[in-house]
Amino acid sequence: MRGFIIIVLLSCLLTACATEQMAVEQEKADTHYNIGIARLASGDAKQAIAEFSQAIGDASDNPTYHNALGLAYLVEHRPDLAIASFQKAIQLNPKFSDAYNNLGSAYVQRAEYGQAIKSFRQALSNPAYLTPEQAYLNLGNVYVVQGRAADAVVEFKRALGVVPDFAEAHNRLGYVYLTQGQLELAIAELTLAVKQAPDLATAYQSLGFAYLSAGEKDRAKQAFQKVVELSPTSEMTAEAMRQLKQLSQ
């Protein structure tokens, strides 16, 4: 009987030690993950990759860590590694809608639009998905690339149905209307975009072209000038400056 008690006690001690060790490893993993998030937010994707990789080394079964690693690879334009990371996250959590959405973005980087659409739709198939507007936006952007303007409009409107003040959805919807020559609708959507996101240079650029096409040169000038102020070193600004020069002649 005494021997049995000793064995039971040893078993309990071993279990306690194992649990404590697991807690220590999880704490280390969380620390690396949090540092990685901070590095990624500051634009240091390479260091973020190192931190997320260490987090996975300490807790390889955490889908959030794999998803974060995939995002860092996306920033580095390494879609193959990003896809592998997102697929691992999905394997660990088949209902991980953010990972499906990110997987779609990785396929977009490889110009595999069919796979991207499938991934975005998979993300949207989960009724518990907290940010479906992101997948609707991404799906709409793929349709724009494919020249499917009507389908893109549907998806951008769905994004706005979820988040009515989603500036980028107004921006993209306005852009599609502009390409279709629907100037009033384009100006309305793009005006909403810059109202909700005053630093959204791409919306001002499209708004400038919409006003220009509508014959409202003064407003076009104002929009293009805003592009120059917001993004002075971009290729987009070079085009805005060309338009301003022509409008001044």
Short mmCIF file of C-alpha atoms in Angstrom, two decimals:
data_model
loop_
_atom_site.label_atom_id
_atom_site.label_comp_id
_atom_site.label_asym_id
_atom_site.label_seq_id
_atom_site.Cartn_x
_atom_site.Cartn_y
_atom_site.Cartn_z
CA MET A 1 0.00 0.00 0.00
CA ARG A 2 2.80 2.37 0.92
CA GLY A 3 4.53 1.63 -2.36
CA PHE A 4 1.34 2.40 -4.21
CA ILE A 5 1.05 5.78 -2.45
CA ILE A 6 4.66 6.62 -3.34
CA ILE A 7 4.02 5.72 -7.00
CA VAL A 8 0.88 7.89 -7.05
CA LEU A 9 2.75 10.80 -5.48
CA LEU A 10 5.56 10.47 -8.00
CA SER A 11 3.03 10.42 -10.80
CA CYS A 12 1.42 13.60 -9.48
CA LEU A 13 4.81 15.28 -9.16
CA LEU A 14 5.73 14.35 -12.71
CA THR A 15 2.38 15.64 -13.99
CA ALA A 16 2.84 18.89 -12.09
CA CYS A 17 6.35 19.30 -13.49
CA ALA A 18 5.14 18.64 -17.03
CA THR A 19 2.31 21.12 -16.64
CA GLU A 20 4.68 23.73 -15.28
CA GLN A 21 7.10 23.14 -18.16
CA MET A 22 4.27 23.52 -20.68
CA ALA A 23 3.24 26.78 -19.04
CA VAL A 24 6.81 28.09 -19.25
CA GLU A 25 7.08 27.15 -22.94
CA GLN A 26 3.71 28.76 -23.68
CA GLU A 27 4.80 31.95 -21.94
CA LYS A 28 8.00 32.01 -24.01
CA ALA A 29 5.99 31.42 -27.17
CA ASP A 30 3.57 34.23 -26.34
CA THR A 31 6.49 36.58 -25.71
CA HIS A 32 8.04 35.80 -29.10
CA TYR A 33 4.62 36.16 -30.76
CA ASN A 34 3.96 39.57 -29.19
CA ILE A 35 7.42 40.80 -30.15
CA GLY A 36 6.81 39.52 -33.67
CA ILE A 37 3.52 41.43 -33.90
CA ALA A 38 5.30 44.61 -32.79
CA ARG A 39 8.10 44.06 -35.33
CA LEU A 40 5.59 43.44 -38.11
CA ALA A 41 3.64 46.59 -37.19
CA SER A 42 6.85 48.61 -37.37
CA GLY A 43 7.66 47.26 -40.83
CA ASP A 44 10.43 44.85 -39.83
CA ALA A 45 9.04 41.70 -41.44
CA LYS A 46 12.35 39.82 -41.34
CA GLN A 47 12.63 40.12 -37.56
CA ALA A 48 8.95 39.31 -37.23
CA ILE A 49 9.56 36.06 -39.13
CA ALA A 50 12.34 35.18 -36.71
CA GLU A 51 10.13 35.84 -33.69
CA PHE A 52 7.11 33.95 -35.04
CA SER A 53 9.35 31.02 -35.95
CA GLN A 54 10.63 30.88 -32.38
CA ALA A 55 7.08 31.04 -31.07
CA ILE A 56 6.18 28.07 -33.26
CA GLY A 57 9.25 26.25 -31.98
CA ASP A 58 7.88 26.57 -28.46
CA ALA A 59 4.23 25.88 -29.34
CA SER A 60 3.91 24.34 -32.78
CA ASP A 61 0.21 23.54 -32.43
CA ASN A 62 -0.95 27.18 -32.18
CA PRO A 63 -2.71 28.19 -35.43
CA THR A 64 -2.46 31.90 -34.59
CA TYR A 65 1.34 31.73 -34.69
CA HIS A 66 1.34 30.04 -38.10
CA ASN A 67 -1.11 32.62 -39.44
CA ALA A 68 1.09 35.46 -38.18
CA LEU A 69 4.15 33.88 -39.79
CA GLY A 70 2.26 33.68 -43.06
CA LEU A 71 1.39 37.37 -42.86
CA ALA A 72 5.05 38.25 -42.38
CA TYR A 73 5.96 36.17 -45.42
CA LEU A 74 3.25 38.00 -47.39
CA VAL A 75 4.81 41.34 -46.48
CA GLU A 76 8.13 39.96 -47.72
CA HIS A 77 6.45 38.84 -50.98
CA ARG A 78 7.26 35.20 -50.35
CA PRO A 79 3.88 33.68 -51.23
CA ASP A 80 5.00 30.05 -51.30
CA LEU A 81 6.08 30.15 -47.67
CA ALA A 82 3.03 32.22 -46.76
CA ILE A 83 0.72 29.61 -48.31
CA ALA A 84 2.41 26.81 -46.36
CA SER A 85 1.98 28.76 -43.11
CA PHE A 86 -1.68 29.56 -43.73
CA GLN A 87 -2.41 25.98 -44.72
CA LYS A 88 -0.83 24.79 -41.47
CA ALA A 89 -2.96 27.25 -39.52
CA ILE A 90 -6.08 25.93 -41.28
CA GLN A 91 -5.02 22.33 -40.64
CA LEU A 92 -4.84 23.13 -36.92
CA ASN A 93 -8.11 25.08 -36.99
CA PRO A 94 -10.36 24.32 -39.98
CA LYS A 95 -12.69 27.20 -39.02
CA PHE A 96 -9.93 29.84 -39.02
CA SER A 97 -11.53 32.30 -41.45
CA ASP A 98 -8.77 34.90 -41.15
CA ALA A 99 -6.26 32.28 -42.29
CA TYR A 100 -8.45 31.40 -45.29
CA ASN A 101 -8.70 35.09 -46.18
CA ASN A 102 -4.94 35.50 -45.87
CA LEU A 103 -4.40 32.35 -47.91
CA GLY A 104 -6.46 33.95 -50.66
CA SER A 105 -4.20 37.02 -50.55
CA ALA A 106 -1.15 34.77 -50.91
CA TYR A 107 -2.67 33.15 -53.99
CA VAL A 108 -3.29 36.66 -55.39
CA GLN A 109 0.45 37.34 -55.05
CA ARG A 110 1.03 34.30 -57.25
CA ALA A 111 -1.72 35.43 -59.65
CA GLU A 112 -3.61 32.19 -58.95
CA TYR A 113 -6.99 33.90 -58.93
CA GLY A 114 -9.12 30.78 -59.01
CA GLN A 115 -7.50 29.49 -55.83
CA ALA A 116 -7.77 32.96 -54.30
CA ILE A 117 -11.51 33.12 -54.97
CA LYS A 118 -11.96 29.66 -53.47
CA SER A 119 -10.09 30.70 -50.30
CA PHE A 120 -12.03 33.96 -49.88
CA ARG A 121 -15.30 32.09 -50.28
CA GLN A 122 -14.17 29.51 -47.74
CA ALA A 123 -13.52 32.33 -45.27
CA LEU A 124 -17.01 33.69 -45.90
CA SER A 125 -18.65 30.29 -45.45
CA ASN A 126 -18.10 30.56 -41.69
CA PRO A 127 -21.08 32.42 -40.14
CA ALA A 128 -18.91 33.19 -37.09
CA TYR A 129 -16.33 35.10 -39.16
CA LEU A 130 -15.89 38.42 -37.36
CA THR A 131 -14.58 40.51 -40.28
CA PRO A 132 -16.25 39.22 -43.47
CA GLU A 133 -15.95 42.68 -45.04
CA GLN A 134 -12.25 41.98 -45.58
CA ALA A 135 -12.92 38.85 -47.62
CA TYR A 136 -15.68 40.60 -49.60
CA LEU A 137 -13.23 43.41 -50.40
CA ASN A 138 -10.51 40.98 -51.46
CA LEU A 139 -12.94 38.99 -53.56
CA GLY A 140 -14.09 42.16 -55.27
CA ASN A 141 -10.49 43.15 -56.00
CA VAL A 142 -9.86 39.81 -57.69
CA TYR A 143 -12.94 40.33 -59.86
CA VAL A 144 -11.60 43.77 -60.84
CA VAL A 145 -8.35 42.16 -61.99
CA GLN A 146 -10.33 39.60 -63.96
CA GLY A 147 -12.41 42.31 -65.63
CA ARG A 148 -15.61 41.18 -63.90
CA ALA A 149 -16.85 44.66 -62.96
CA ALA A 150 -20.43 43.67 -62.15
CA ASP A 151 -19.29 40.91 -59.78
CA ALA A 152 -16.82 43.31 -58.16
CA VAL A 153 -19.60 45.83 -57.50
CA VAL A 154 -21.64 43.13 -55.79
CA GLU A 155 -18.79 42.18 -53.46
CA PHE A 156 -17.87 45.77 -52.58
CA LYS A 157 -21.52 46.47 -51.76
CA ARG A 158 -21.58 43.37 -49.57
CA ALA A 159 -18.53 44.69 -47.71
CA LEU A 160 -20.35 47.99 -47.16
CA GLY A 161 -23.42 46.10 -46.01
CA VAL A 162 -21.32 44.77 -43.14
CA VAL A 163 -19.36 47.98 -42.44
CA PRO A 164 -21.06 51.02 -44.03
CA ASP A 165 -18.12 53.34 -43.29
CA PHE A 166 -15.49 51.01 -44.79
CA ALA A 167 -13.43 53.61 -46.66
CA GLU A 168 -11.49 51.19 -48.86
CA ALA A 169 -14.70 49.51 -50.04
CA HIS A 170 -16.12 52.93 -51.03
CA ASN A 171 -12.80 53.66 -52.75
CA ARG A 172 -12.79 50.45 -54.77
CA LEU A 173 -16.48 50.71 -55.62
CA GLY A 174 -15.91 54.28 -56.79
CA TYR A 175 -12.97 53.14 -58.91
CA VAL A 176 -15.10 50.51 -60.65
CA TYR A 177 -17.84 53.06 -61.33
CA LEU A 178 -15.17 55.38 -62.77
CA THR A 179 -13.88 52.69 -65.14
CA GLN A 180 -17.46 52.07 -66.25
CA GLY A 181 -18.06 55.77 -66.94
CA GLN A 182 -20.64 56.11 -64.17
CA LEU A 183 -19.23 59.42 -62.98
CA GLU A 184 -21.94 60.52 -60.56
CA LEU A 185 -21.79 57.21 -58.71
CA ALA A 186 -18.00 57.25 -58.78
CA ILE A 187 -17.80 60.76 -57.32
CA ALA A 188 -20.34 59.88 -54.63
CA GLU A 189 -18.45 56.78 -53.50
CA LEU A 190 -15.00 58.37 -53.67
CA THR A 191 -16.23 61.40 -51.73
CA LEU A 192 -17.40 59.06 -48.99
CA ALA A 193 -14.03 57.30 -49.06
CA VAL A 194 -12.00 60.47 -48.47
CA LYS A 195 -14.48 61.67 -45.86
CA GLN A 196 -14.00 58.48 -43.87
CA ALA A 197 -10.25 58.21 -44.56
CA PRO A 198 -8.81 61.69 -45.26
CA ASP A 199 -5.34 60.26 -45.91
CA LEU A 200 -6.44 57.76 -48.59
CA ALA A 201 -4.38 59.01 -51.52
CA THR A 202 -5.68 56.43 -54.02
CA ALA A 203 -9.22 57.67 -53.49
CA TYR A 204 -8.16 61.27 -54.18
CA GLN A 205 -6.43 60.09 -57.34
CA SER A 206 -9.55 58.40 -58.65
CA LEU A 207 -11.65 61.34 -57.53
CA GLY A 208 -9.40 63.66 -59.54
CA PHE A 209 -9.95 61.63 -62.69
CA ALA A 210 -13.69 61.45 -62.02
CA TYR A 211 -13.93 65.22 -61.68
CA LEU A 212 -11.75 65.65 -64.77
CA SER A 213 -14.02 63.39 -66.81
CA ALA A 214 -17.04 65.32 -65.50
CA GLY A 215 -15.48 68.60 -66.64
CA GLU A 216 -15.00 69.93 -63.09
CA LYS A 217 -11.40 71.06 -63.50
CA ASP A 218 -11.09 73.06 -60.27
CA ARG A 219 -12.20 70.11 -58.16
CA ALA A 220 -9.93 67.82 -60.15
CA LYS A 221 -7.01 70.12 -59.34
CA GLN A 222 -7.85 70.01 -55.64
CA ALA A 223 -8.00 66.21 -55.66
CA PHE A 224 -4.70 65.77 -57.53
CA GLN A 225 -3.01 68.30 -55.25
CA LYS A 226 -4.16 66.24 -52.28
CA VAL A 227 -2.46 63.19 -53.79
CA VAL A 228 0.81 65.14 -54.00
CA GLU A 229 0.50 66.21 -50.37
CA LEU A 230 -0.33 62.74 -49.06
CA SER A 231 2.08 60.63 -51.11
CA PRO A 232 4.84 62.89 -52.46
CA THR A 233 7.26 60.17 -53.57
CA SER A 234 4.91 57.65 -55.17
CA GLU A 235 4.38 56.82 -58.85
CA MET A 236 0.78 57.85 -58.31
CA THR A 237 1.96 61.35 -57.41
CA ALA A 238 4.02 61.57 -60.59
CA GLU A 239 0.81 61.03 -62.55
CA ALA A 240 -1.07 63.53 -60.37
CA MET A 241 1.62 66.14 -61.06
CA ARG A 242 1.35 65.53 -64.81
CA GLN A 243 -2.39 66.11 -64.56
CA LEU A 244 -1.89 69.29 -62.53
CA LYS A 245 0.58 70.59 -65.12
CA GLN A 246 -1.90 69.99 -67.94
CA LEU A 247 -4.72 71.59 -65.97
CA SER A 248 -2.59 74.69 -65.41
CA GLN A 249 -1.91 75.24 -69.10
#
